[in-house]
Coordinates of C-alpha atoms in Angstrom, one line a residue:
Chain A
M1 CA 197.7 -11.4 -53.4
T2 CA 197.9 -8.3 -51.2
Y3 CA 199.3 -4.9 -51.8
Q4 CA 199.6 -1.7 -49.5
P5 CA 201.0 1.4 -50.9
T6 CA 203.6 3.2 -48.8
L7 CA 203.3 6.7 -47.4
Q8 CA 206.0 8.0 -50.0
T9 CA 203.9 6.4 -52.8
T10 CA 200.6 8.0 -51.6
I11 CA 202.3 11.4 -51.2
F12 CA 203.9 11.2 -54.6
I13 CA 200.7 10.1 -56.4
L14 CA 198.7 12.9 -54.7
L15 CA 201.2 15.5 -55.7
F16 CA 201.1 14.3 -59.3
L17 CA 197.3 14.2 -59.4
V18 CA 197.2 17.8 -58.2
L19 CA 199.9 19.2 -60.3
Y20 CA 198.8 17.3 -63.4
L21 CA 195.1 18.0 -63.0
F22 CA 195.8 21.8 -62.4
L23 CA 197.8 21.9 -65.7
I24 CA 195.3 20.1 -67.9
I25 CA 192.2 21.8 -66.2
R26 CA 194.0 25.0 -67.0
K27 CA 194.4 23.9 -70.7
A28 CA 190.7 23.0 -70.9
V29 CA 189.7 26.4 -69.3
K30 CA 191.8 28.2 -72.0
N31 CA 190.1 26.0 -74.6
D32 CA 193.4 24.6 -75.6
I33 CA 192.1 21.1 -75.1
D34 CA 188.3 20.0 -75.1
L35 CA 186.3 18.2 -72.4
Y36 CA 186.8 14.8 -73.9
D37 CA 190.4 15.3 -74.0
L38 CA 190.4 16.4 -70.5
L39 CA 188.6 13.4 -69.4
L40 CA 190.9 10.9 -71.2
L41 CA 194.1 12.7 -70.0
S42 CA 193.0 13.0 -66.2
T43 CA 192.4 9.4 -66.2
V44 CA 196.2 9.0 -66.6
A45 CA 196.4 10.5 -63.0
I46 CA 193.1 9.2 -61.6
V47 CA 193.8 5.5 -62.3
P48 CA 197.1 5.4 -60.3
T49 CA 195.3 7.4 -57.6
I50 CA 192.4 4.9 -57.2
F51 CA 195.0 2.0 -57.1
V52 CA 196.9 3.7 -54.2
F53 CA 193.7 4.6 -52.1
F54 CA 191.7 1.4 -52.9
P55 CA 194.2 -1.2 -53.5
K56 CA 191.6 -3.9 -53.1
I57 CA 190.2 -2.8 -56.6
A58 CA 193.5 -3.8 -58.1
V59 CA 193.4 -7.1 -56.4
V60 CA 189.9 -7.8 -57.5
L61 CA 190.7 -6.8 -61.1
A62 CA 193.8 -9.0 -61.2
A63 CA 191.9 -11.9 -60.1
L64 CA 189.0 -11.4 -62.4
I65 CA 191.3 -11.0 -65.5
G66 CA 193.5 -13.7 -64.2
V67 CA 196.8 -11.8 -64.0
G68 CA 199.5 -12.6 -61.5
Y69 CA 200.9 -9.3 -61.0
L70 CA 199.0 -6.1 -60.0
F71 CA 201.4 -4.3 -62.1
F72 CA 200.1 -5.7 -65.3
V73 CA 196.6 -4.4 -64.5
F74 CA 197.7 -0.9 -63.7
F75 CA 199.9 -0.7 -66.8
G76 CA 197.3 -2.5 -69.0
L77 CA 194.7 0.2 -67.9
L78 CA 196.9 3.0 -68.8
F79 CA 197.8 1.5 -72.1
L80 CA 194.2 1.0 -72.9
I81 CA 193.4 4.7 -72.0
I82 CA 196.4 5.9 -74.2
F83 CA 195.3 3.8 -77.2
I84 CA 191.9 5.1 -77.0
Y85 CA 193.4 8.6 -77.0
L86 CA 195.7 7.8 -79.8
Y87 CA 192.9 6.3 -81.8
R88 CA 190.8 9.5 -81.5
L89 CA 193.6 11.8 -82.5
V90 CA 194.3 9.7 -85.5
L91 CA 190.8 10.2 -86.7
K92 CA 190.8 13.6 -85.7
S93 CA 194.1 14.5 -87.6
N94 CA 192.8 12.4 -90.7
R95 CA 189.6 14.7 -90.6
N96 CA 191.6 17.8 -90.3
H97 CA 193.7 16.9 -93.1
K98 CA 191.0 16.5 -95.5
M99 CA 189.5 19.8 -94.4
I100 CA 192.7 21.5 -95.1
V101 CA 192.9 20.0 -98.7
L102 CA 189.3 20.9 -99.2
L103 CA 190.0 24.5 -98.0
V104 CA 193.2 25.1 -100.2
Q105 CA 191.4 23.9 -103.3
E106 CA 188.3 26.1 -102.5
I107 CA 190.6 29.1 -101.8
S108 CA 192.6 28.5 -104.9
L109 CA 189.5 28.2 -107.1
L110 CA 187.9 31.2 -105.5
K111 CA 191.0 33.1 -106.4
E112 CA 190.6 32.1 -110.0
R113 CA 187.1 33.2 -110.2
L114 CA 187.9 36.5 -108.7
K115 CA 190.6 37.0 -111.3
D116 CA 188.2 36.0 -114.0
R117 CA 185.8 38.5 -112.8
E118 CA 188.5 41.3 -112.7
D119 CA 189.4 40.6 -116.1
I120 CA 185.9 41.1 -117.2
Chain B
M1 CA 177.8 14.0 -130.2
E2 CA 181.1 14.5 -131.8
D3 CA 181.0 18.4 -132.3
K4 CA 179.2 19.3 -129.2
L5 CA 181.7 17.8 -126.8
S6 CA 183.5 20.2 -124.7
I7 CA 186.8 19.2 -123.4
L8 CA 189.2 20.5 -120.8
L9 CA 192.7 19.3 -120.5
V10 CA 193.8 19.4 -116.8
I11 CA 197.5 20.0 -116.4
P12 CA 198.9 19.4 -112.9
C13 CA 202.4 20.5 -112.4
F14 CA 205.0 21.2 -109.7
N15 CA 208.1 23.0 -110.5
E16 CA 208.0 22.2 -114.2
A17 CA 209.1 25.6 -115.6
S18 CA 211.4 23.9 -118.0
N19 CA 208.6 21.8 -119.5
I20 CA 205.3 23.5 -119.2
G21 CA 205.9 26.3 -121.7
K22 CA 206.8 23.7 -124.4
L23 CA 203.8 21.5 -123.5
L24 CA 201.2 24.3 -123.8
E25 CA 202.7 25.5 -127.1
E26 CA 202.3 22.0 -128.3
I27 CA 198.7 21.8 -127.1
R28 CA 198.0 25.3 -128.9
G29 CA 199.4 23.8 -132.0
L30 CA 196.8 21.0 -132.2
K31 CA 193.8 21.3 -134.4
E32 CA 191.4 20.4 -131.7
G33 CA 191.9 23.8 -129.9
Y34 CA 191.4 22.4 -126.3
D35 CA 190.7 24.5 -123.4
T36 CA 193.4 24.1 -120.8
I37 CA 193.9 24.7 -117.1
V38 CA 197.2 24.4 -115.4
I39 CA 197.0 23.5 -111.8
D40 CA 200.2 24.7 -110.3
D41 CA 200.6 22.8 -107.1
G42 CA 202.5 25.5 -105.2
S43 CA 205.8 25.5 -107.3
C44 CA 208.7 27.6 -106.1
D45 CA 210.1 28.2 -109.8
E46 CA 208.5 30.1 -112.6
T47 CA 205.9 27.6 -113.5
Y48 CA 203.0 29.8 -112.7
T49 CA 204.4 32.8 -114.7
I50 CA 205.0 31.0 -117.6
A51 CA 201.7 28.9 -117.6
S52 CA 199.6 31.9 -116.9
H53 CA 200.8 33.6 -120.2
L54 CA 199.7 30.6 -122.2
S55 CA 196.6 29.2 -120.4
S56 CA 194.2 29.5 -117.6
C57 CA 195.9 28.7 -114.4
I58 CA 195.0 27.9 -111.0
R59 CA 197.9 28.4 -108.3
L60 CA 197.2 26.3 -105.1
I61 CA 198.4 28.2 -102.1
T62 CA 200.1 25.3 -100.9
N63 CA 201.5 22.0 -102.2
L64 CA 198.8 19.4 -101.8
G65 CA 200.4 16.6 -104.1
I66 CA 199.4 15.3 -107.4
G67 CA 196.1 14.0 -106.3
G68 CA 195.0 17.3 -104.7
A69 CA 196.1 19.1 -107.7
V70 CA 194.3 16.9 -110.3
Q71 CA 191.1 17.0 -108.0
T72 CA 191.2 20.7 -108.2
G73 CA 191.2 20.5 -112.0
I74 CA 188.4 18.2 -112.0
K75 CA 186.4 20.4 -109.7
Y76 CA 187.1 23.4 -112.0
A77 CA 186.1 21.3 -115.0
R78 CA 182.6 20.4 -113.4
E79 CA 182.1 24.1 -112.4
K80 CA 182.6 25.2 -115.9
N81 CA 180.3 22.4 -117.2
Y82 CA 182.8 20.4 -119.4
D83 CA 181.6 17.1 -120.9
L84 CA 185.1 15.6 -120.6
C85 CA 188.2 16.4 -118.9
I86 CA 191.7 14.8 -119.9
Q87 CA 194.5 14.7 -117.3
V88 CA 197.8 15.5 -119.1
D89 CA 201.0 15.6 -116.8
G90 CA 203.1 18.8 -116.9
D91 CA 206.3 17.2 -117.0
G92 CA 206.1 16.5 -120.7
Q93 CA 205.8 12.7 -120.6
H94 CA 202.3 12.8 -122.3
P95 CA 202.4 13.9 -125.9
P96 CA 199.2 16.1 -126.2
D97 CA 198.6 14.6 -129.7
Q98 CA 197.7 11.3 -127.9
T99 CA 194.6 12.7 -126.4
R100 CA 193.1 12.2 -129.7
L101 CA 193.3 8.5 -129.2
L102 CA 191.5 8.7 -125.9
I103 CA 188.8 11.0 -127.4
E104 CA 188.2 8.4 -130.2
N105 CA 188.0 5.6 -128.0
Y106 CA 185.4 7.7 -125.7
K107 CA 183.4 8.3 -128.7
K108 CA 183.2 4.6 -129.8
S109 CA 182.8 3.0 -126.4
S110 CA 181.3 5.8 -124.1
A111 CA 183.3 4.5 -121.5
N112 CA 183.4 6.7 -118.4
L113 CA 187.3 6.5 -117.9
V114 CA 189.5 6.0 -120.7
I115 CA 193.3 5.3 -119.9
G116 CA 196.2 5.8 -122.2
S117 CA 198.2 2.7 -121.7
R118 CA 202.0 2.4 -122.7
F119 CA 202.0 -1.5 -122.4
I120 CA 199.2 -2.5 -124.9
K121 CA 201.6 -1.6 -127.9
E122 CA 205.4 -1.9 -127.1
E123 CA 206.3 1.6 -128.3
G124 CA 207.9 4.8 -126.8
F125 CA 209.0 5.2 -123.2
R126 CA 207.9 2.4 -121.1
S127 CA 209.6 3.0 -117.7
T128 CA 212.3 0.9 -116.0
W129 CA 211.8 -2.8 -115.2
A130 CA 211.3 -2.3 -111.5
R131 CA 208.7 0.2 -112.3
R132 CA 207.1 -2.1 -114.8
L133 CA 206.9 -5.1 -112.4
G134 CA 205.1 -2.9 -109.8
I135 CA 202.7 -1.7 -112.4
N136 CA 202.2 -5.3 -113.3
L137 CA 201.6 -6.3 -109.7
I138 CA 199.0 -3.4 -109.0
G139 CA 197.3 -4.4 -112.3
T140 CA 197.1 -8.1 -111.0
A141 CA 195.7 -7.0 -107.8
I142 CA 193.0 -5.1 -109.7
K143 CA 192.3 -7.8 -112.0
W144 CA 191.9 -10.4 -108.9
L145 CA 189.7 -7.9 -106.9
Y146 CA 187.6 -6.5 -109.8
G147 CA 187.9 -8.9 -112.6
T148 CA 189.1 -6.3 -115.1
K149 CA 192.4 -6.2 -116.6
I150 CA 194.2 -2.9 -116.5
T151 CA 197.6 -2.9 -118.2
D152 CA 198.7 0.6 -117.2
P153 CA 197.0 1.5 -113.9
T154 CA 199.5 4.1 -113.0
S155 CA 199.0 6.1 -116.2
G156 CA 198.3 9.6 -115.7
L157 CA 197.2 10.2 -119.3
R158 CA 193.3 9.7 -118.8
L159 CA 189.9 11.0 -120.0
M160 CA 187.1 11.4 -117.6
D161 CA 183.4 11.9 -118.4
R162 CA 180.9 13.7 -116.3
K163 CA 179.9 10.7 -114.2
A164 CA 183.7 10.1 -113.4
M165 CA 184.1 13.8 -112.6
D166 CA 181.2 13.7 -110.3
I167 CA 182.7 10.8 -108.4
F168 CA 186.4 12.0 -108.5
S169 CA 185.6 15.6 -107.4
K170 CA 184.3 14.2 -104.2
D171 CA 186.9 11.6 -103.6
Y172 CA 190.3 11.4 -105.1
H173 CA 193.3 9.8 -103.5
E174 CA 196.2 12.4 -102.6
D175 CA 199.1 10.0 -102.7
F176 CA 198.5 7.5 -105.3
P177 CA 195.5 9.0 -107.2
E178 CA 195.9 7.0 -110.7
P179 CA 195.8 3.4 -109.6
I180 CA 193.3 3.9 -106.7
A181 CA 191.0 6.1 -109.0
V182 CA 190.9 3.0 -111.5
A183 CA 189.8 0.8 -108.5
K184 CA 187.4 3.5 -107.3
A185 CA 185.9 3.7 -110.6
L186 CA 185.4 0.0 -110.9
E187 CA 184.1 0.0 -107.4
S188 CA 181.4 2.6 -108.5
G189 CA 180.4 0.6 -111.4
L190 CA 182.0 2.8 -114.0
S191 CA 183.2 1.5 -117.2
V192 CA 187.0 1.7 -117.7
Q193 CA 188.8 1.3 -121.2
E194 CA 192.4 1.4 -122.1
V195 CA 193.6 2.7 -125.4
P196 CA 197.5 2.3 -126.5
V197 CA 199.5 5.5 -126.3
T198 CA 203.1 6.5 -126.7
M199 CA 204.7 8.3 -124.0
N200 CA 207.9 10.4 -123.8
L201 CA 210.9 10.3 -121.4
R202 CA 210.6 13.2 -119.0
K203 CA 213.1 15.9 -120.3
Y204 CA 213.8 17.9 -117.2
G205 CA 213.4 17.1 -113.6
N206 CA 213.3 13.8 -111.5
S207 CA 210.4 11.4 -110.6
S208 CA 209.3 11.7 -107.0
I209 CA 209.0 8.0 -106.8
T210 CA 212.6 6.5 -106.5
G211 CA 214.7 4.0 -105.0
R212 CA 213.0 2.1 -102.1
K213 CA 209.9 4.3 -102.6
K214 CA 209.1 2.2 -105.5
L215 CA 208.5 -0.7 -103.3
T216 CA 206.4 1.1 -100.6
Y217 CA 204.4 2.8 -103.4
M218 CA 203.4 -0.5 -104.8
L219 CA 202.8 -2.1 -101.5
R220 CA 200.7 0.9 -100.2
V221 CA 198.7 1.2 -103.5
I222 CA 197.8 -2.6 -103.3
G223 CA 197.0 -2.1 -99.5
Y224 CA 194.5 0.8 -100.4
I225 CA 192.8 -1.3 -103.2
I226 CA 192.4 -4.3 -100.8
L227 CA 190.9 -1.9 -98.4
M228 CA 188.5 -0.4 -100.8
R229 CA 187.3 -3.9 -101.7
L230 CA 187.1 -4.8 -98.2
G231 CA 184.9 -1.7 -97.4
R232 CA 182.6 -2.8 -100.2
L233 CA 182.4 -6.3 -98.8
M234 CA 181.8 -5.1 -95.3
R235 CA 179.2 -2.6 -96.6
L236 CA 181.0 0.2 -94.9

């Protein structure tokens, strides 16, 4: 099993890496995403780059896992990264939702308390 | 014990302008002289205006759903140091005079949670057959998982003592609060009692659980109850 990326593939992946990293690093600098998000999102570009520049890694991994096609190793890794990211997002979203409910309740109770005090 | 009990009626409502005034007038007419708190769950109609003339009223700044509204009432009851709080839905389905039966049962049994059940005596409005089937299945799931037979786990007419209020003020399910609160109470070692009550048919407005939602409601409730039990078994 051998794999040698073409020049076009290498150029395309490099362009993608530079543009994509530029975009997400800019978001991280502006504090729109945190460092953990930056790391996970950057792997979406870094994994294909590693596979292009070090094709032997893909071959070794495929042999190790027992997968016939390198394509499966590549997409499998990307899916894994995305699932980890999604899992983290779901946890974060639920936590935020609970916080919002708590805040709404506390603000509403506080308003009632203030109204009581004004009435006195 | 009887005379010292301070009791708060928690009345959650959302767009119940047609029902809330009559309900509060009925409560005022009772000899018990209950304190009431209406939790207006971000209504778009005149619910808050009507309710605030007749009772203490908290207006949630946005709609949280029935669970969030009831939990706000429970938090209020704890804050004001009430001995008991009784949930009475704002849609007029719960005749306020039935609260007497809950209190009588509490005085006899000292149960932490007393639920008004439509299905012990076959009187009054008892819901459609599809709903009754769903309620029955949820009750069966609770019986299997916790060993306690609850005939009407979805009933919103319920009394909570301080211990129950402590637990529910910290954790109260948003979407399906009534049946899950029963499971939560049993899970936490609280005593749960049921007492036969009569309920009315809703006069104005419609239920939010209609059509296919009935099936998904039942399945999700059972799912949550199983998850809660699993959590305990896994010591999570």
